[in-house]
Short mmCIF file of C-alpha atoms in Angstrom, two decimals:
data_model
loop_
_atom_site.label_atom_id
_atom_site.label_comp_id
_atom_site.label_asym_id
_atom_site.label_seq_id
_atom_site.Cartn_x
_atom_site.Cartn_y
_atom_site.Cartn_z
CA UNK A 28 -6.75 -5.33 12.20
CA UNK A 29 -4.64 -4.12 14.95
CA UNK A 30 -5.16 -3.70 18.41
CA UNK A 31 -3.68 -0.53 20.26
CA UNK A 32 -3.49 -2.20 23.61
CA UNK A 33 -0.94 -4.77 21.67
CA UNK A 34 1.59 -2.56 19.17
CA UNK A 35 4.77 -1.39 20.13
CA UNK A 36 7.33 0.99 18.46
CA UNK A 37 9.26 -1.29 16.34
CA UNK A 38 6.93 -3.76 16.02
CA UNK A 39 6.88 -5.24 12.76
CA UNK A 40 3.54 -6.33 11.58
CA UNK A 41 1.61 -8.97 9.34
CA UNK A 42 2.76 -8.26 5.48
CA UNK A 43 -0.15 -9.40 3.29
CA UNK A 44 1.04 -10.44 -0.91
CA UNK A 45 -1.18 -9.67 -3.36
CA UNK A 46 -2.09 -11.81 -6.09
CA UNK A 47 0.04 -11.43 -9.41
CA UNK A 48 -0.94 -8.39 -11.79
CA UNK A 49 -2.69 -8.31 -14.41
CA UNK A 50 -3.24 -6.73 -17.75
CA UNK A 51 -6.84 -6.59 -16.87
CA UNK A 52 -6.65 -4.80 -14.04
CA UNK A 53 -4.23 -2.25 -15.31
CA UNK A 54 -7.05 -1.96 -18.14
CA UNK A 55 -10.17 -1.65 -15.67
CA UNK A 56 -7.59 0.94 -13.56
CA UNK A 57 -6.67 3.11 -16.40
CA UNK A 58 -11.09 3.32 -16.71
CA UNK A 59 -11.93 3.95 -13.38
CA UNK A 60 -9.08 6.95 -12.87
CA UNK A 61 -8.66 8.39 -16.60
CA UNK A 62 -5.27 7.35 -16.68
CA UNK A 63 -5.33 6.30 -20.00
CA UNK A 64 -1.33 6.57 -20.69
CA UNK A 65 -1.27 3.32 -22.90
CA UNK A 66 2.28 3.00 -21.74
CA UNK A 67 0.35 1.47 -18.51
CA UNK A 68 -1.88 -0.37 -21.21
CA UNK A 69 0.12 -1.17 -23.69
CA UNK A 70 2.73 -3.36 -24.24
CA UNK A 71 3.68 -2.31 -27.45
CA UNK A 72 3.45 1.69 -26.93
CA UNK A 73 5.54 0.98 -23.28
CA UNK A 74 8.43 -0.45 -25.34
CA UNK A 75 8.61 1.93 -27.85
CA UNK A 76 9.75 4.84 -25.67
CA UNK A 77 12.00 2.34 -23.95
CA UNK A 78 10.12 0.14 -21.26
CA UNK A 79 10.40 -3.67 -21.09
CA UNK A 80 6.82 -3.58 -20.93
CA UNK A 81 3.87 -2.12 -19.90
CA UNK A 82 3.79 -0.72 -16.05
CA UNK A 83 1.62 -0.41 -12.92
CA UNK A 84 0.10 3.33 -12.90
CA UNK A 85 1.64 4.33 -8.90
CA UNK A 86 -1.79 4.89 -7.82
CA UNK A 87 -2.35 1.67 -8.49
CA UNK A 88 0.00 0.46 -6.20
CA UNK A 89 -0.80 2.98 -3.71
CA UNK A 90 -4.39 1.60 -3.60
CA UNK A 91 -3.12 -1.83 -2.81
CA UNK A 92 -1.10 0.00 -0.08
CA UNK A 93 -3.89 1.90 1.01
CA UNK A 94 -6.37 -1.08 1.44
CA UNK A 95 -3.46 -2.91 3.73
CA UNK A 96 -3.34 0.02 6.18
CA UNK A 97 -7.48 -0.33 5.66
CA UNK A 98 -7.39 -3.52 7.13
CA UNK A 99 -5.14 -2.94 9.57
CA UNK A 100 -7.23 0.31 10.83
CA UNK A 101 -10.37 -2.46 10.94
CA UNK A 102 -13.40 -1.93 13.00
CA UNK A 103 -10.64 -0.26 16.06
CA UNK A 104 -8.77 2.77 14.12
CA UNK A 105 -9.48 5.71 11.50
CA UNK A 106 -7.06 5.86 8.89
CA UNK A 107 -6.23 10.07 9.78
CA UNK A 108 -3.44 10.15 7.16
CA UNK A 109 -1.80 8.14 4.95
CA UNK A 110 1.21 8.76 1.96
CA UNK A 111 3.37 7.35 -0.12
CA UNK A 112 6.09 8.26 -2.58
CA UNK A 113 6.83 6.08 -5.15
CA UNK A 114 10.60 4.26 -5.68
CA UNK A 115 10.25 1.82 -8.59
CA UNK A 116 7.95 0.82 -11.00
CA UNK A 117 6.80 -2.86 -11.61
CA UNK A 118 5.00 -5.06 -14.04
CA UNK A 119 2.01 -6.80 -14.89
CA UNK A 120 2.60 -10.51 -12.97
CA UNK A 121 4.35 -8.97 -10.21
CA UNK A 122 2.81 -9.02 -6.92
CA UNK A 123 3.35 -6.19 -4.04
CA UNK A 124 4.43 -7.01 -0.53
CA UNK A 125 2.93 -4.30 1.72
CA UNK A 126 4.23 -4.29 5.00
CA UNK A 127 4.46 -1.75 8.05
CA UNK A 128 6.05 -1.18 11.09
CA UNK A 129 4.96 1.14 13.89
CA UNK A 130 6.87 4.17 14.16
CA UNK A 131 5.44 5.74 17.47
CA UNK A 132 2.91 5.84 20.27
CA UNK A 133 1.25 8.95 21.55
CA UNK A 134 -1.91 7.79 23.55
CA UNK A 135 -4.41 6.48 21.45
CA UNK A 136 -2.61 7.84 17.68
CA UNK A 137 -0.16 5.31 16.00
CA UNK A 138 2.48 6.25 13.12
CA UNK A 139 3.41 3.76 10.66
CA UNK A 140 5.62 3.45 8.35
CA UNK A 141 4.41 1.45 5.62
CA UNK A 142 6.07 -0.31 2.41
CA UNK A 143 5.05 -1.99 -0.75
CA UNK A 144 7.57 -4.57 -2.43
CA UNK A 145 8.08 -6.57 -5.42
CA UNK A 146 10.42 -9.15 -3.80
CA UNK A 147 12.73 -9.44 -0.72
CA UNK A 148 14.87 -6.10 -1.50
CA UNK A 149 12.80 -3.88 -3.59
CA UNK A 150 10.77 -1.12 -2.37
CA UNK A 151 8.46 0.53 -5.10
CA UNK A 152 7.22 3.18 -2.23
CA UNK A 153 6.97 3.93 0.81
CA UNK A 154 5.52 5.61 3.31
CA UNK A 155 2.95 6.84 6.34
CA UNK A 156 0.12 6.37 8.23
CA UNK A 157 -1.73 7.63 10.94
CA UNK A 158 -4.33 5.21 12.09
CA UNK A 159 -6.58 6.79 15.79
CA UNK A 160 -7.73 4.08 17.65
CA UNK A 161 -11.41 5.67 18.44
CA UNK A 162 -13.51 2.85 16.90
CA UNK A 163 -16.81 1.28 18.37
CA UNK A 164 -14.50 -1.84 20.60
CA UNK A 165 -11.98 -0.97 23.25
CA UNK A 166 -9.61 -3.31 25.20
CA UNK A 167 -9.13 -1.36 27.95
#
């Protein structure tokens, strides 16, 4: 959880690395989201269309990044905005690392640049989040 008074522009926020994506997660996500495209859950179908294996839903990865943003907000802030652009495919057994850098602080509003990456150089999604620090707890 972030504390407004401890943030500085260009500060790198502690990243988190999620557990490897499992086939069971992708099946559950497909059922919950209604995105039943078999390239996400059936390796043979994915290979038949030229993919090396089945791929994670982009929105599944966005969900991991969104969970990270919500953890950063904690009870101190609310997420006013969250946007992500997709950059690369993510495959089962890969781990997504979520990270953020403080871009701007205006009063109680903090704009973060957020990233979902696999490995040190491959960003699979990036975007922005705006947190508004108006929570129950204040550190003034």
